[in-house]
Short mmCIF file of C-alpha atoms and ligand atoms in Angstrom, two decimals:
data_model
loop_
_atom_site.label_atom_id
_atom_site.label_comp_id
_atom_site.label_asym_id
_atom_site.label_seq_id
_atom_site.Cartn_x
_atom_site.Cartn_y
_atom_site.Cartn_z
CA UNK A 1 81.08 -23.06 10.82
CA UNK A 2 78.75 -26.01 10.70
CA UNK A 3 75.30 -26.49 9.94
CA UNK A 4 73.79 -29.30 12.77
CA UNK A 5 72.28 -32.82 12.43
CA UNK A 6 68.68 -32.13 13.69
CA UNK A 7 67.91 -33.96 16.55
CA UNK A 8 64.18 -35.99 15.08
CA UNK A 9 61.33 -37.15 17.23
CA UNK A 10 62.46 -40.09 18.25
CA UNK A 11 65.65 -39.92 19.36
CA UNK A 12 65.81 -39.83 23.56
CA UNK A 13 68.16 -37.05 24.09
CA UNK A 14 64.71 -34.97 22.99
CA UNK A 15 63.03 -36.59 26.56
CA UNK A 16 66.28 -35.61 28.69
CA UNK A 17 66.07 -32.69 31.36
CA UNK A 18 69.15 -31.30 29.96
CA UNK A 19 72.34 -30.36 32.49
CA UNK A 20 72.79 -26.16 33.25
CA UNK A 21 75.88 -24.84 31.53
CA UNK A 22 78.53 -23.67 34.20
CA UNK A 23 80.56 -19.94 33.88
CA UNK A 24 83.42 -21.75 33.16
CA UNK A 25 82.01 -24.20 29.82
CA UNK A 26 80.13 -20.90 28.53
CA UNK A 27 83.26 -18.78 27.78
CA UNK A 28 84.98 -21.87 26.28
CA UNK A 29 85.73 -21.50 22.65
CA UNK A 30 84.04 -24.68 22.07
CA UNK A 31 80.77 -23.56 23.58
CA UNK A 32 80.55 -20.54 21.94
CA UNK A 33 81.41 -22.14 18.41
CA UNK A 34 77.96 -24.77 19.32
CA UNK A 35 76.18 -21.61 20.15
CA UNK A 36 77.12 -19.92 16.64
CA UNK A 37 76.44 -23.40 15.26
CA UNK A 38 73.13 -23.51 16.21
CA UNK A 39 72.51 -19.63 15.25
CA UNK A 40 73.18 -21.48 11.81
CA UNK A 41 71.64 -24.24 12.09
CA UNK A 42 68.09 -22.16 13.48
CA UNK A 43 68.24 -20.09 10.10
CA UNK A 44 69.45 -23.02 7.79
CA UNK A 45 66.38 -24.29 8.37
CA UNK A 46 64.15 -21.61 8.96
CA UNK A 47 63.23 -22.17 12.50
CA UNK A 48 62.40 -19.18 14.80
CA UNK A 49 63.86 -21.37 18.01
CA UNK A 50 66.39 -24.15 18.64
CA UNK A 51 67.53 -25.58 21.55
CA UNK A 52 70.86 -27.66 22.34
CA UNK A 53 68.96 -31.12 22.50
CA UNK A 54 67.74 -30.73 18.91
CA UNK A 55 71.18 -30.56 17.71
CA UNK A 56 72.15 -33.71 19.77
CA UNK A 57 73.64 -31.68 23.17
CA UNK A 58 71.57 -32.32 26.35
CA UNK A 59 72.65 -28.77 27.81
CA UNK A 60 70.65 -25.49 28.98
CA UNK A 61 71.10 -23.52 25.94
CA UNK A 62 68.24 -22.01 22.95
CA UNK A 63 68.84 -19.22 20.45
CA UNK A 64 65.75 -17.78 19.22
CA UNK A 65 64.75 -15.66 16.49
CA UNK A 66 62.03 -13.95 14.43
CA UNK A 67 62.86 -12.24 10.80
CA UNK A 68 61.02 -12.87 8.17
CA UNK A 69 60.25 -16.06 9.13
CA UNK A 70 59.31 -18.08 5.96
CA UNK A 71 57.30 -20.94 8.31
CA UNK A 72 55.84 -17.89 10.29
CA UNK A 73 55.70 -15.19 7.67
CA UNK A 74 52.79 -13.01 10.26
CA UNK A 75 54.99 -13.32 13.62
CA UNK A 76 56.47 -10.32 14.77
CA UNK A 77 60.48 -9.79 14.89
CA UNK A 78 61.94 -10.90 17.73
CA UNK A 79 65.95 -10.05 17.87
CA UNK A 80 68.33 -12.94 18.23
CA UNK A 81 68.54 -14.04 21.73
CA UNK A 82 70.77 -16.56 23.06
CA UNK A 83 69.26 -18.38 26.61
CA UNK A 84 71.66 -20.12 28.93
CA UNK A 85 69.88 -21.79 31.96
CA UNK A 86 66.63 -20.05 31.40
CA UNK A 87 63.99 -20.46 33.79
CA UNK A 88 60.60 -19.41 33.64
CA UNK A 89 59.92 -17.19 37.04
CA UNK A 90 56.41 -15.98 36.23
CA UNK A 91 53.79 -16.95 33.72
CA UNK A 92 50.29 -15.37 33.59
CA UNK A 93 46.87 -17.13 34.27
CA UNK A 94 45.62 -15.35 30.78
CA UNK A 95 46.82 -18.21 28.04
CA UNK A 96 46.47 -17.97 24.24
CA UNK A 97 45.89 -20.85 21.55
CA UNK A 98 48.58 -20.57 18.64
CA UNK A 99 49.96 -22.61 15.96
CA UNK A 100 53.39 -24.47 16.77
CA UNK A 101 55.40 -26.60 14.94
CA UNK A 102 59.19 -27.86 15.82
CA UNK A 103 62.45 -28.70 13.65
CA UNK A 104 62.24 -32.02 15.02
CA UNK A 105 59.08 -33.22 14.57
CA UNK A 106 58.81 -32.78 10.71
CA UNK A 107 55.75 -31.27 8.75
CA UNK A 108 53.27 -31.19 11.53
CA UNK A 109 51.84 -28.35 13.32
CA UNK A 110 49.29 -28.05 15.69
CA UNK A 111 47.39 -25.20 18.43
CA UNK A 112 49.13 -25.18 21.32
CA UNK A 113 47.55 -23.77 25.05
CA UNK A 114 50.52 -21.19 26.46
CA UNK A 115 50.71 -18.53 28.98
CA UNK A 116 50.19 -15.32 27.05
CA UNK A 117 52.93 -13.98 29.04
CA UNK A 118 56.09 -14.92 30.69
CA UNK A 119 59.36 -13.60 32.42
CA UNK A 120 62.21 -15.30 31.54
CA UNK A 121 65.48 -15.25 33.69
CA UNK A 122 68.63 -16.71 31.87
CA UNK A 123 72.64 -15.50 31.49
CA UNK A 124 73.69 -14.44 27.68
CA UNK A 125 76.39 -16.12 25.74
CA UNK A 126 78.76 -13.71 27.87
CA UNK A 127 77.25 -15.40 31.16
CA UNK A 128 75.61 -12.24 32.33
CA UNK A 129 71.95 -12.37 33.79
CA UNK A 130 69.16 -11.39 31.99
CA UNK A 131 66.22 -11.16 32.31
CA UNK A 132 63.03 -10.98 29.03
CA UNK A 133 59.35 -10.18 30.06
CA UNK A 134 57.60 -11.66 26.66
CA UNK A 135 54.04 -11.71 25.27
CA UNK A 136 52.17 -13.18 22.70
CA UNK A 137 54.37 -14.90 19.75
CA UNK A 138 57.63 -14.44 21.73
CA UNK A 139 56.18 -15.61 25.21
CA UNK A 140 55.22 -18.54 22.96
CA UNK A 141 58.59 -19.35 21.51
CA UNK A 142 60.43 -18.84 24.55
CA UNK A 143 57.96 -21.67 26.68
CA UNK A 144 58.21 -23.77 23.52
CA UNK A 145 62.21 -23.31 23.49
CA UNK A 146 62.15 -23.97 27.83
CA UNK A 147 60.33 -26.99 27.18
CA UNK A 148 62.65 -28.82 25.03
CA UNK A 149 65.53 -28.07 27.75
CA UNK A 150 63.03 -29.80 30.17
CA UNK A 151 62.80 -32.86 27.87
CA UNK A 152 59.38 -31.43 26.87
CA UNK A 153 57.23 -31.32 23.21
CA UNK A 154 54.89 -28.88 21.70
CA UNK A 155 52.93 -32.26 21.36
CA UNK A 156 52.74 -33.05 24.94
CA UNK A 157 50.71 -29.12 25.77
CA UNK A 158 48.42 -30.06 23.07
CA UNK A 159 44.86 -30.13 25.05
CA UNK A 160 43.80 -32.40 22.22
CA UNK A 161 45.50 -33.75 18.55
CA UNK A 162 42.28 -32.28 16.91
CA UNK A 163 44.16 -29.67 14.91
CA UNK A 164 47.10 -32.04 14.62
CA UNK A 165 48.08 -31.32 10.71
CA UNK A 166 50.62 -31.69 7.75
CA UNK A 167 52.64 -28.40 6.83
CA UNK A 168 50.61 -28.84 3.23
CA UNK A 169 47.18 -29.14 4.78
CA UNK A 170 47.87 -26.31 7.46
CA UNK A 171 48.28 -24.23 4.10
CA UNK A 172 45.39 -25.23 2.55
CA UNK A 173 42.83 -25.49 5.61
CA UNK A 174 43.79 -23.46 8.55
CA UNK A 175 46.13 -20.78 7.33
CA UNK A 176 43.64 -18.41 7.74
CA UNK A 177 43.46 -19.10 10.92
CA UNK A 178 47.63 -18.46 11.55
CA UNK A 179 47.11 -15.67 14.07
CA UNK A 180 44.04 -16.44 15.41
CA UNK A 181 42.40 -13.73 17.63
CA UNK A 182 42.75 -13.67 21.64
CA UNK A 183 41.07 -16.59 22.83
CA UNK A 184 41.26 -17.00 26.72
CA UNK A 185 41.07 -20.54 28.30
CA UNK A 186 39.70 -21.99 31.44
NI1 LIG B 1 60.92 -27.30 18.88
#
């Protein structure tokens, strides 16, 4: 097993809508080795999410997870999920403000608008459909995680780059602030 080059801001495979993963690709050895790969890769570097394009694959897959996340030590667990061809079929008009940051855009973080809750339809590693109603931190990671397979950045849902900061400054001025309190938006 491998641990993946990081795909950086930067490089264009981050900007590409990324191709949907047919049946017959998924239950290929060599898919499911990328998909342990990246389950690597994710907790290598302490990531709660990664999709395909950060590790240089423009294809329809993310594996999230939350344990003990060192870079979000207050999020709640989320088990490990693999996502093939999600789509997002419902998102609610109530949004929240949280902190994001991404593996490939290094030592920044910054408040992000989202839809405080989502339904996510997808097929697992084994190709079977599923389907994940999420809220709060998870409904967060999983828009963050669709995004990238739609050639989209935290950055780009950022109303404003007012709370755009450094990984050192977050800790020292807005930690506090990780889990900020329900905050609707207009
Ligand atoms: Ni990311």
């Amino acid at each position: 097993m491998a641990i993946l080059k990081v795909t950086r801001l930067g490089h264009p495979v981050l900007r590409l809508a990324a191709s949907p993963v047919s049946l017959e690709e998924l239950a290929t050895a060599t898919f499911q080795r990328l998909i342990d790969e990246m389950i690597e890769t994710m907790h290598e570097y302490d990531g709660v999410g990664l999709s395909a394009p950060q590790v240089h694959v423009s294809q329809q897959v993310a594996v999230i997870e939350v344990a003990n996340s060192p870079r979000y030590p207050q999020a709640p667990a989320v088990s490990l999920t693999v996502l093939v061809n999600p789509t997002i079929s419902t998102r609610s008009d109530e949004t929240q403000l949280g902190w994001e940051g991404c593996l490939s855009v290094d030592d920044l973080r910054g408040r992000v608008p989202r839809a405080r809750r989502v339904t996510v339809q997808f097929l697992d590693r084994h190709g079977h459909e599923q389907r994940i109603e999420a809220a709060n931190f998870f409904a967060v990671v999983l828009q963050h995680e669709c995004d990238h397979l739609q050639g989209q950045i935290f950055l780009d849902r950022m109303a404003d780059f007012s709370t755009l900061t450094h990984l050192k400054e977050f800790r020292r001025y807005w930690a506090s602030e990780e889990i900020p309190p329900p905050e609707p938006m207009h």
